[in-house]
């Protein structure tokens, strides 16, 4: 099935099973804003907890923070967002559709990359085990020709971005014959910059209302609290401050479901280090964050680093961790070396001294900062798209059945255990409920008595519940139940009293965090 169709299926699955709904759907929705349903919110909370615990619990020099969304307007002047937080936009005059000019160019580059991948895929099939990808890349004429195109495009594009040359960006779109995916034409407007911050008024008009912004990143709340946390927590460098929370961006193009939203959630950590040591820590966090992603076992081949061609005004190194979504490799997390830019700017605009006294060096300085910044919603999309599966199950009559299953990592799954009485009588529902009452303090359990057992299994496969427990007549005699595992569909008869330890072993965060604690 084409990746595009899989993605469509995934979106409708998210809706059908209470994971993600379009915001204000009864009013036909609000573009690029989504709500998380009864299972979505559980999965989202679990991902957030996994991130938080692996940052704060596993690093004694990382502490948390929860700063307000509203901040003093000067924060955004100091940070550079008022002047420079913008994307280059371009409109197609025929379809009247608006695009990010840089994304159109990046998509063009991805097309060249896809051609190379296709050649490599074909060759791998042809040569089997003896295939040497490196050699093939260096010698195959079609691969080389596409690589030259990629290099030329990248060089031109990087220069245009660094020079803020909007005319050249449009020229690249014209020269590479990039057309509008909707109208198919190349009838483009000029490229212009568009600020992504939402603004609103604070205070009543009588008091004299003033314009403030909805934060476009959580990071600035950390920077302006750097001194508070450092002093009250008696923190010594290097140390980090972690925070999760909503951020808002008036994105030009809102597509691809929860990948690009106007209201989204970030999980950010700013790590303060001695000047001159930032590259060491940049490499440290780059490595650790990639390990965190790969700990979910979605396959190492589905991740890659993408170094930034154009560094933001505050950065001296930056890379993205990209994941292979159904629509291709895209950024999930950014790791940036932000220098001392933000703290220095806040020092300048506030007139306060924001420094660190280093007792070892016996001197004060402005710390440098390494940032790890991940979108919770993009992480959610990563988890759910990697877990979505339509498995073919051969039937006895020779035909095939399709089982839709969310193979969520068990510790992230919303419901850990569903309990079914085989029938709604003979005391079986009471036993099922008593099992839940016993175990509901350990993990999220659900009771289900509707439809046949087979249908109930399928319903929980689609939700991603790792364990289903069935109470039958034998249970009344020997206190045993069947436990069925989602992925293998294997069923086993176990004692009720063993359920807690069997399931807890598989679903708890502790085991996962231990794997991560290198
Ligand atoms: P992009 O290039 O995709 O717009 P970005 O480089 O602007 O992303 P950052 O400013 O580095 O993103 O933000 C850090 C993280 O926040 C991103 O890696 C992403 O996971 C998340 N993020 C950013 N913008 C959005 C959005 N509009 N919707 C959902 N998540 C987002």
PDB file of C-alpha atoms in Angstrom, residues 209-465:
ATOM      1  CA  UNK A 209      -3.802  47.234  27.519  1.00  0.00           C
ATOM      2  CA  UNK A 210      -0.528  46.138  25.987  1.00  0.00           C
ATOM      3  CA  UNK A 211       0.354  43.661  23.300  1.00  0.00           C
ATOM      4  CA  UNK A 212       1.879  40.416  24.408  1.00  0.00           C
ATOM      5  CA  UNK A 213       2.734  37.210  22.582  1.00  0.00           C
ATOM      6  CA  UNK A 214       1.789  33.596  23.010  1.00  0.00           C
ATOM      7  CA  UNK A 215       5.184  31.947  23.460  1.00  0.00           C
ATOM      8  CA  UNK A 216       6.499  30.339  20.268  1.00  0.00           C
ATOM      9  CA  UNK A 217       8.938  28.188  22.283  1.00  0.00           C
ATOM     10  CA  UNK A 218       9.234  27.189  25.932  1.00  0.00           C
ATOM     11  CA  UNK A 219      12.977  27.922  26.004  1.00  0.00           C
ATOM     12  CA  UNK A 220      12.752  31.610  26.888  1.00  0.00           C
ATOM     13  CA  UNK A 221      10.872  30.778  30.107  1.00  0.00           C
ATOM     14  CA  UNK A 222      13.938  28.744  31.081  1.00  0.00           C
ATOM     15  CA  UNK A 223      16.429  31.476  30.203  1.00  0.00           C
ATOM     16  CA  UNK A 224      14.679  34.167  32.223  1.00  0.00           C
ATOM     17  CA  UNK A 225      14.542  31.758  35.193  1.00  0.00           C
ATOM     18  CA  UNK A 226      18.165  30.652  34.867  1.00  0.00           C
ATOM     19  CA  UNK A 227      19.326  32.731  37.855  1.00  0.00           C
ATOM     20  CA  UNK A 228      16.321  31.823  40.034  1.00  0.00           C
ATOM     21  CA  UNK A 229      16.913  28.103  39.562  1.00  0.00           C
ATOM     22  CA  UNK A 230      20.706  28.295  39.756  1.00  0.00           C
ATOM     23  CA  UNK A 231      20.626  30.252  43.001  1.00  0.00           C
ATOM     24  CA  UNK A 232      17.724  28.552  44.812  1.00  0.00           C
ATOM     25  CA  UNK A 233      18.774  25.079  43.677  1.00  0.00           C
ATOM     26  CA  UNK A 234      22.466  25.858  44.388  1.00  0.00           C
ATOM     27  CA  UNK A 235      23.213  24.425  40.958  1.00  0.00           C
ATOM     28  CA  UNK A 236      26.783  24.160  39.721  1.00  0.00           C
ATOM     29  CA  UNK A 237      27.736  24.096  36.073  1.00  0.00           C
ATOM     30  CA  UNK A 238      27.157  22.061  34.030  1.00  0.00           C
ATOM     31  CA  UNK A 239      23.437  21.764  34.807  1.00  0.00           C
ATOM     32  CA  UNK A 240      20.166  21.672  32.906  1.00  0.00           C
ATOM     33  CA  UNK A 241      16.600  22.934  33.260  1.00  0.00           C
ATOM     34  CA  UNK A 242      13.822  20.871  31.661  1.00  0.00           C
ATOM     35  CA  UNK A 243      10.313  22.020  30.884  1.00  0.00           C
ATOM     36  CA  UNK A 244       7.299  20.817  28.958  1.00  0.00           C
ATOM     37  CA  UNK A 245       4.466  23.026  27.801  1.00  0.00           C
ATOM     38  CA  UNK A 246       2.398  24.564  25.063  1.00  0.00           C
ATOM     39  CA  UNK A 247       3.917  26.705  22.323  1.00  0.00           C
ATOM     40  CA  UNK A 248       2.118  28.578  19.546  1.00  0.00           C
ATOM     41  CA  UNK A 249       3.145  29.351  15.984  1.00  0.00           C
ATOM     42  CA  UNK A 250       1.028  30.807  13.232  1.00  0.00           C
ATOM     43  CA  UNK A 251       2.370  28.249  10.747  1.00  0.00           C
ATOM     44  CA  UNK A 252       1.995  29.241   7.108  1.00  0.00           C
ATOM     45  CA  UNK A 253       1.212  25.785   5.896  1.00  0.00           C
ATOM     46  CA  UNK A 254      -0.631  23.533   8.220  1.00  0.00           C
ATOM     47  CA  UNK A 255      -0.633  20.041   6.800  1.00  0.00           C
ATOM     48  CA  UNK A 256       0.281  16.511   7.714  1.00  0.00           C
ATOM     49  CA  UNK A 257      -2.035  16.106  10.663  1.00  0.00           C
ATOM     50  CA  UNK A 258      -0.355  16.705  14.052  1.00  0.00           C
ATOM     51  CA  UNK A 259       3.092  17.073  12.474  1.00  0.00           C
ATOM     52  CA  UNK A 260       2.704  20.823  12.073  1.00  0.00           C
ATOM     53  CA  UNK A 261       0.206  22.478  14.395  1.00  0.00           C
ATOM     54  CA  UNK A 262      -0.508  26.042  15.403  1.00  0.00           C
ATOM     55  CA  UNK A 263      -0.821  25.066  19.057  1.00  0.00           C
ATOM     56  CA  UNK A 264       1.535  22.303  20.114  1.00  0.00           C
ATOM     57  CA  UNK A 265       3.564  21.071  23.020  1.00  0.00           C
ATOM     58  CA  UNK A 266       7.310  21.111  23.442  1.00  0.00           C
ATOM     59  CA  UNK A 267       9.652  19.244  25.748  1.00  0.00           C
ATOM     60  CA  UNK A 268      12.798  21.294  26.058  1.00  0.00           C
ATOM     61  CA  UNK A 269      15.965  21.149  28.116  1.00  0.00           C
ATOM     62  CA  UNK A 270      18.557  23.902  28.290  1.00  0.00           C
ATOM     63  CA  UNK A 271      21.937  22.704  29.526  1.00  0.00           C
ATOM     64  CA  UNK A 272      24.249  25.423  30.864  1.00  0.00           C
ATOM     65  CA  UNK A 273      27.976  24.823  30.413  1.00  0.00           C
ATOM     66  CA  UNK A 274      31.344  26.546  30.640  1.00  0.00           C
ATOM     67  CA  UNK A 275      32.223  28.585  27.536  1.00  0.00           C
ATOM     68  CA  UNK A 276      34.539  26.512  25.357  1.00  0.00           C
ATOM     69  CA  UNK A 277      33.008  23.201  26.521  1.00  0.00           C
ATOM     70  CA  UNK A 278      29.854  23.516  24.434  1.00  0.00           C
ATOM     71  CA  UNK A 279      30.948  21.224  21.598  1.00  0.00           C
ATOM     72  CA  UNK A 280      31.715  18.397  24.010  1.00  0.00           C
ATOM     73  CA  UNK A 281      28.246  18.727  25.524  1.00  0.00           C
ATOM     74  CA  UNK A 282      26.614  19.153  22.119  1.00  0.00           C
ATOM     75  CA  UNK A 283      28.037  15.757  21.106  1.00  0.00           C
ATOM     76  CA  UNK A 284      27.013  14.266  24.458  1.00  0.00           C
ATOM     77  CA  UNK A 285      23.359  15.287  24.147  1.00  0.00           C
ATOM     78  CA  UNK A 286      23.213  14.470  20.446  1.00  0.00           C
ATOM     79  CA  UNK A 287      24.272  10.924  21.213  1.00  0.00           C
ATOM     80  CA  UNK A 288      22.015  10.533  24.244  1.00  0.00           C
ATOM     81  CA  UNK A 289      18.916  11.901  22.544  1.00  0.00           C
ATOM     82  CA  UNK A 290      19.375   9.549  19.587  1.00  0.00           C
ATOM     83  CA  UNK A 291      19.665   6.639  22.054  1.00  0.00           C
ATOM     84  CA  UNK A 292      16.445   7.767  23.731  1.00  0.00           C
ATOM     85  CA  UNK A 293      14.565   7.630  20.427  1.00  0.00           C
ATOM     86  CA  UNK A 294      16.071   4.303  19.461  1.00  0.00           C
ATOM     87  CA  UNK A 295      15.195   2.808  22.851  1.00  0.00           C
ATOM     88  CA  UNK A 296      11.639   2.491  21.546  1.00  0.00           C
ATOM     89  CA  UNK A 297      12.832  -0.208  19.110  1.00  0.00           C
ATOM     90  CA  UNK A 298      11.253   1.240  15.969  1.00  0.00           C
ATOM     91  CA  UNK A 299      14.419   0.354  14.020  1.00  0.00           C
ATOM     92  CA  UNK A 300      17.693   2.315  13.884  1.00  0.00           C
ATOM     93  CA  UNK A 301      17.322   2.639  10.092  1.00  0.00           C
ATOM     94  CA  UNK A 302      14.316   4.918  10.645  1.00  0.00           C
ATOM     95  CA  UNK A 303      16.366   7.707  12.238  1.00  0.00           C
ATOM     96  CA  UNK A 304      19.029  10.040  10.977  1.00  0.00           C
ATOM     97  CA  UNK A 305      20.755  13.274  11.887  1.00  0.00           C
ATOM     98  CA  UNK A 306      20.321  16.272   9.633  1.00  0.00           C
ATOM     99  CA  UNK A 307      22.816  19.046  10.244  1.00  0.00           C
ATOM    100  CA  UNK A 308      21.467  22.546   9.669  1.00  0.00           C
ATOM    101  CA  UNK A 309      22.685  24.350   6.569  1.00  0.00           C
ATOM    102  CA  UNK A 310      21.645  27.681   7.974  1.00  0.00           C
ATOM    103  CA  UNK A 311      22.307  28.253  11.636  1.00  0.00           C
ATOM    104  CA  UNK A 312      19.799  30.344  13.581  1.00  0.00           C
ATOM    105  CA  UNK A 313      21.045  33.743  14.684  1.00  0.00           C
ATOM    106  CA  UNK A 314      21.908  32.362  18.136  1.00  0.00           C
ATOM    107  CA  UNK A 315      23.539  29.022  17.266  1.00  0.00           C
ATOM    108  CA  UNK A 316      27.059  27.794  16.555  1.00  0.00           C
ATOM    109  CA  UNK A 317      26.037  24.185  15.871  1.00  0.00           C
ATOM    110  CA  UNK A 318      22.686  22.532  15.226  1.00  0.00           C
ATOM    111  CA  UNK A 319      21.347  19.191  14.166  1.00  0.00           C
ATOM    112  CA  UNK A 320      17.926  17.596  13.858  1.00  0.00           C
ATOM    113  CA  UNK A 321      16.961  14.054  14.691  1.00  0.00           C
ATOM    114  CA  UNK A 322      14.758  12.961  11.821  1.00  0.00           C
ATOM    115  CA  UNK A 323      12.353  10.039  11.835  1.00  0.00           C
ATOM    116  CA  UNK A 324      10.952   8.214   8.817  1.00  0.00           C
ATOM    117  CA  UNK A 325       7.260   9.212   8.949  1.00  0.00           C
ATOM    118  CA  UNK A 326       4.842   7.788   6.348  1.00  0.00           C
ATOM    119  CA  UNK A 327       5.518  11.004   4.369  1.00  0.00           C
ATOM    120  CA  UNK A 328       9.316  10.698   4.584  1.00  0.00           C
ATOM    121  CA  UNK A 329      12.153  11.650   6.917  1.00  0.00           C
ATOM    122  CA  UNK A 330      11.234  14.746   8.958  1.00  0.00           C
ATOM    123  CA  UNK A 331      12.459  16.523  12.090  1.00  0.00           C
ATOM    124  CA  UNK A 332      11.246  15.345  15.474  1.00  0.00           C
ATOM    125  CA  UNK A 333      13.858  16.973  17.668  1.00  0.00           C
ATOM    126  CA  UNK A 334      16.434  19.722  17.380  1.00  0.00           C
ATOM    127  CA  UNK A 335      19.722  19.825  19.283  1.00  0.00           C
ATOM    128  CA  UNK A 336      21.240  23.281  19.232  1.00  0.00           C
ATOM    129  CA  UNK A 337      24.324  24.896  20.630  1.00  0.00           C
ATOM    130  CA  UNK A 338      22.834  28.310  21.432  1.00  0.00           C
ATOM    131  CA  UNK A 339      26.077  29.927  22.705  1.00  0.00           C
ATOM    132  CA  UNK A 340      25.585  32.626  25.350  1.00  0.00           C
ATOM    133  CA  UNK A 341      23.261  34.564  23.043  1.00  0.00           C
ATOM    134  CA  UNK A 342      20.013  34.345  25.017  1.00  0.00           C
ATOM    135  CA  UNK A 343      21.418  35.004  28.478  1.00  0.00           C
ATOM    136  CA  UNK A 344      23.498  37.922  27.143  1.00  0.00           C
ATOM    137  CA  UNK A 345      20.468  39.405  25.390  1.00  0.00           C
ATOM    138  CA  UNK A 346      18.342  39.180  28.540  1.00  0.00           C
ATOM    139  CA  UNK A 347      21.186  40.763  30.467  1.00  0.00           C
ATOM    140  CA  UNK A 348      21.298  43.600  27.952  1.00  0.00           C
ATOM    141  CA  UNK A 349      17.545  44.207  27.781  1.00  0.00           C
ATOM    142  CA  UNK A 350      16.832  43.789  31.512  1.00  0.00           C
ATOM    143  CA  UNK A 351      19.895  45.595  32.796  1.00  0.00           C
ATOM    144  CA  UNK A 352      20.423  42.758  35.332  1.00  0.00           C
ATOM    145  CA  UNK A 353      23.597  40.747  35.672  1.00  0.00           C
ATOM    146  CA  UNK A 354      22.874  37.175  34.533  1.00  0.00           C
ATOM    147  CA  UNK A 355      26.091  35.252  35.074  1.00  0.00           C
ATOM    148  CA  UNK A 356      27.633  32.336  36.883  1.00  0.00           C
ATOM    149  CA  UNK A 357      30.416  32.542  39.443  1.00  0.00           C
ATOM    150  CA  UNK A 358      32.645  29.541  38.829  1.00  0.00           C
ATOM    151  CA  UNK A 359      34.303  28.617  42.143  1.00  0.00           C
ATOM    152  CA  UNK A 360      36.872  26.416  40.409  1.00  0.00           C
ATOM    153  CA  UNK A 361      38.043  29.156  38.063  1.00  0.00           C
ATOM    154  CA  UNK A 362      37.290  31.895  40.564  1.00  0.00           C
ATOM    155  CA  UNK A 363      35.635  34.043  37.881  1.00  0.00           C
ATOM    156  CA  UNK A 364      32.189  35.044  36.614  1.00  0.00           C
ATOM    157  CA  UNK A 365      30.993  34.464  33.083  1.00  0.00           C
ATOM    158  CA  UNK A 366      27.857  33.983  30.990  1.00  0.00           C
ATOM    159  CA  UNK A 367      27.254  30.242  30.529  1.00  0.00           C
ATOM    160  CA  UNK A 368      26.909  28.691  27.097  1.00  0.00           C
ATOM    161  CA  UNK A 369      23.826  26.625  26.380  1.00  0.00           C
ATOM    162  CA  UNK A 370      23.051  23.324  24.672  1.00  0.00           C
ATOM    163  CA  UNK A 371      19.372  22.880  23.956  1.00  0.00           C
ATOM    164  CA  UNK A 372      17.440  19.695  23.252  1.00  0.00           C
ATOM    165  CA  UNK A 373      14.001  20.553  21.891  1.00  0.00           C
ATOM    166  CA  UNK A 374      11.434  17.939  20.946  1.00  0.00           C
ATOM    167  CA  UNK A 375       7.816  18.317  19.889  1.00  0.00           C
ATOM    168  CA  UNK A 376       5.542  16.122  22.015  1.00  0.00           C
ATOM    169  CA  UNK A 377       2.950  15.935  19.237  1.00  0.00           C
ATOM    170  CA  UNK A 378       5.574  14.936  16.675  1.00  0.00           C
ATOM    171  CA  UNK A 379       6.840  12.319  19.089  1.00  0.00           C
ATOM    172  CA  UNK A 380       3.251  11.082  19.455  1.00  0.00           C
ATOM    173  CA  UNK A 381       3.023  10.850  15.665  1.00  0.00           C
ATOM    174  CA  UNK A 382       6.312   8.976  15.571  1.00  0.00           C
ATOM    175  CA  UNK A 383       5.089   6.439  18.129  1.00  0.00           C
ATOM    176  CA  UNK A 384       1.689   5.933  16.588  1.00  0.00           C
ATOM    177  CA  UNK A 385       2.867   5.722  12.985  1.00  0.00           C
ATOM    178  CA  UNK A 386       5.627   3.270  13.859  1.00  0.00           C
ATOM    179  CA  UNK A 387       3.132   1.141  15.802  1.00  0.00           C
ATOM    180  CA  UNK A 388       0.263   1.044  13.305  1.00  0.00           C
ATOM    181  CA  UNK A 389       0.067  -2.299  11.556  1.00  0.00           C
ATOM    182  CA  UNK A 390      -2.391  -4.188   9.410  1.00  0.00           C
ATOM    183  CA  UNK A 391      -1.480  -7.801   9.845  1.00  0.00           C
ATOM    184  CA  UNK A 392      -2.691 -10.506   7.474  1.00  0.00           C
ATOM    185  CA  UNK A 393      -3.919 -13.601   9.277  1.00  0.00           C
ATOM    186  CA  UNK A 394      -4.522 -16.715   7.155  1.00  0.00           C
ATOM    187  CA  UNK A 395      -7.941 -18.296   7.760  1.00  0.00           C
ATOM    188  CA  UNK A 396      -8.753 -21.987   7.655  1.00  0.00           C
ATOM    189  CA  UNK A 397     -10.736 -21.621   4.398  1.00  0.00           C
ATOM    190  CA  UNK A 398      -7.610 -20.255   2.642  1.00  0.00           C
ATOM    191  CA  UNK A 399      -8.648 -16.584   2.694  1.00  0.00           C
ATOM    192  CA  UNK A 400      -7.016 -13.910   4.779  1.00  0.00           C
ATOM    193  CA  UNK A 401      -8.224 -11.745   7.588  1.00  0.00           C
ATOM    194  CA  UNK A 402      -6.800  -8.322   8.413  1.00  0.00           C
ATOM    195  CA  UNK A 403      -5.968  -7.566  12.028  1.00  0.00           C
ATOM    196  CA  UNK A 404      -5.443  -3.861  12.755  1.00  0.00           C
ATOM    197  CA  UNK A 405      -3.059  -3.593  15.653  1.00  0.00           C
ATOM    198  CA  UNK A 406      -1.217  -0.758  17.353  1.00  0.00           C
ATOM    199  CA  UNK A 407       2.058  -2.304  18.425  1.00  0.00           C
ATOM    200  CA  UNK A 408       2.746   0.413  20.966  1.00  0.00           C
ATOM    201  CA  UNK A 409       5.688  -0.132  23.308  1.00  0.00           C
ATOM    202  CA  UNK A 410       3.840  -1.692  26.259  1.00  0.00           C
ATOM    203  CA  UNK A 411       4.996   0.898  28.793  1.00  0.00           C
ATOM    204  CA  UNK A 412       3.557   3.711  26.637  1.00  0.00           C
ATOM    205  CA  UNK A 413       0.218   2.048  25.826  1.00  0.00           C
ATOM    206  CA  UNK A 414      -2.834   3.871  27.249  1.00  0.00           C
ATOM    207  CA  UNK A 415      -4.542   0.769  28.643  1.00  0.00           C
ATOM    208  CA  UNK A 416      -2.188  -1.889  29.975  1.00  0.00           C
ATOM    209  CA  UNK A 417      -4.724  -4.604  30.714  1.00  0.00           C
ATOM    210  CA  UNK A 418      -8.300  -5.256  29.578  1.00  0.00           C
ATOM    211  CA  UNK A 419     -10.354  -7.770  31.530  1.00  0.00           C
ATOM    212  CA  UNK A 420     -13.239  -9.692  29.925  1.00  0.00           C
ATOM    213  CA  UNK A 421     -15.772 -12.000  31.530  1.00  0.00           C
ATOM    214  CA  UNK A 422     -16.462 -14.786  29.021  1.00  0.00           C
ATOM    215  CA  UNK A 423     -20.196 -14.361  29.640  1.00  0.00           C
ATOM    216  CA  UNK A 424     -22.239 -11.743  31.469  1.00  0.00           C
ATOM    217  CA  UNK A 425     -23.466 -14.217  34.111  1.00  0.00           C
ATOM    218  CA  UNK A 426     -22.448 -16.983  36.545  1.00  0.00           C
ATOM    219  CA  UNK A 427     -20.481 -14.493  38.653  1.00  0.00           C
ATOM    220  CA  UNK A 428     -17.815 -13.986  35.970  1.00  0.00           C
ATOM    221  CA  UNK A 429     -18.331 -10.158  35.718  1.00  0.00           C
ATOM    222  CA  UNK A 430     -17.798  -9.888  39.487  1.00  0.00           C
ATOM    223  CA  UNK A 431     -14.512 -11.736  39.321  1.00  0.00           C
ATOM    224  CA  UNK A 432     -13.398  -9.562  36.366  1.00  0.00           C
ATOM    225  CA  UNK A 433     -14.229  -6.410  38.303  1.00  0.00           C
ATOM    226  CA  UNK A 434     -12.444  -7.632  41.400  1.00  0.00           C
ATOM    227  CA  UNK A 435      -9.281  -8.222  39.349  1.00  0.00           C
ATOM    228  CA  UNK A 436      -9.475  -4.639  38.114  1.00  0.00           C
ATOM    229  CA  UNK A 437     -10.117  -3.286  41.600  1.00  0.00           C
ATOM    230  CA  UNK A 438      -7.029  -5.088  42.792  1.00  0.00           C
ATOM    231  CA  UNK A 439      -4.754  -3.920  39.958  1.00  0.00           C
ATOM    232  CA  UNK A 440      -6.048  -0.436  39.122  1.00  0.00           C
ATOM    233  CA  UNK A 441      -3.506   1.090  41.509  1.00  0.00           C
ATOM    234  CA  UNK A 442      -0.650  -0.417  39.510  1.00  0.00           C
ATOM    235  CA  UNK A 443      -1.631   0.425  35.942  1.00  0.00           C
ATOM    236  CA  UNK A 444      -4.565   1.509  33.783  1.00  0.00           C
ATOM    237  CA  UNK A 445      -7.093  -1.352  33.431  1.00  0.00           C
ATOM    238  CA  UNK A 446     -10.367  -1.520  31.510  1.00  0.00           C
ATOM    239  CA  UNK A 447     -13.387  -3.755  31.803  1.00  0.00           C
ATOM    240  CA  UNK A 448     -15.175  -4.924  28.639  1.00  0.00           C
ATOM    241  CA  UNK A 449     -18.123  -7.312  28.410  1.00  0.00           C
ATOM    242  CA  UNK A 450     -19.701  -6.294  25.103  1.00  0.00           C
ATOM    243  CA  UNK A 451     -19.581  -8.537  21.984  1.00  0.00           C
ATOM    244  CA  UNK A 452     -17.759 -11.834  21.490  1.00  0.00           C
ATOM    245  CA  UNK A 453     -14.312 -12.397  23.015  1.00  0.00           C
ATOM    246  CA  UNK A 454     -12.819 -12.277  19.479  1.00  0.00           C
ATOM    247  CA  UNK A 455     -14.305  -8.834  18.853  1.00  0.00           C
ATOM    248  CA  UNK A 456     -13.119  -7.603  22.231  1.00  0.00           C
ATOM    249  CA  UNK A 457      -9.572  -8.787  21.413  1.00  0.00           C
ATOM    250  CA  UNK A 458      -9.682  -6.916  18.109  1.00  0.00           C
ATOM    251  CA  UNK A 459     -10.974  -3.763  19.744  1.00  0.00           C
ATOM    252  CA  UNK A 460      -8.084  -3.763  22.193  1.00  0.00           C
ATOM    253  CA  UNK A 461      -5.570  -4.656  19.450  1.00  0.00           C
ATOM    254  CA  UNK A 462      -6.708  -1.500  17.664  1.00  0.00           C
ATOM    255  CA  UNK A 463      -6.263   0.547  20.838  1.00  0.00           C
ATOM    256  CA  UNK A 464      -2.875  -1.048  21.463  1.00  0.00           C
ATOM    257  CA  UNK A 465      -3.649  -2.752  24.798  1.00  0.00           C
TER     258      UNK A 465
END
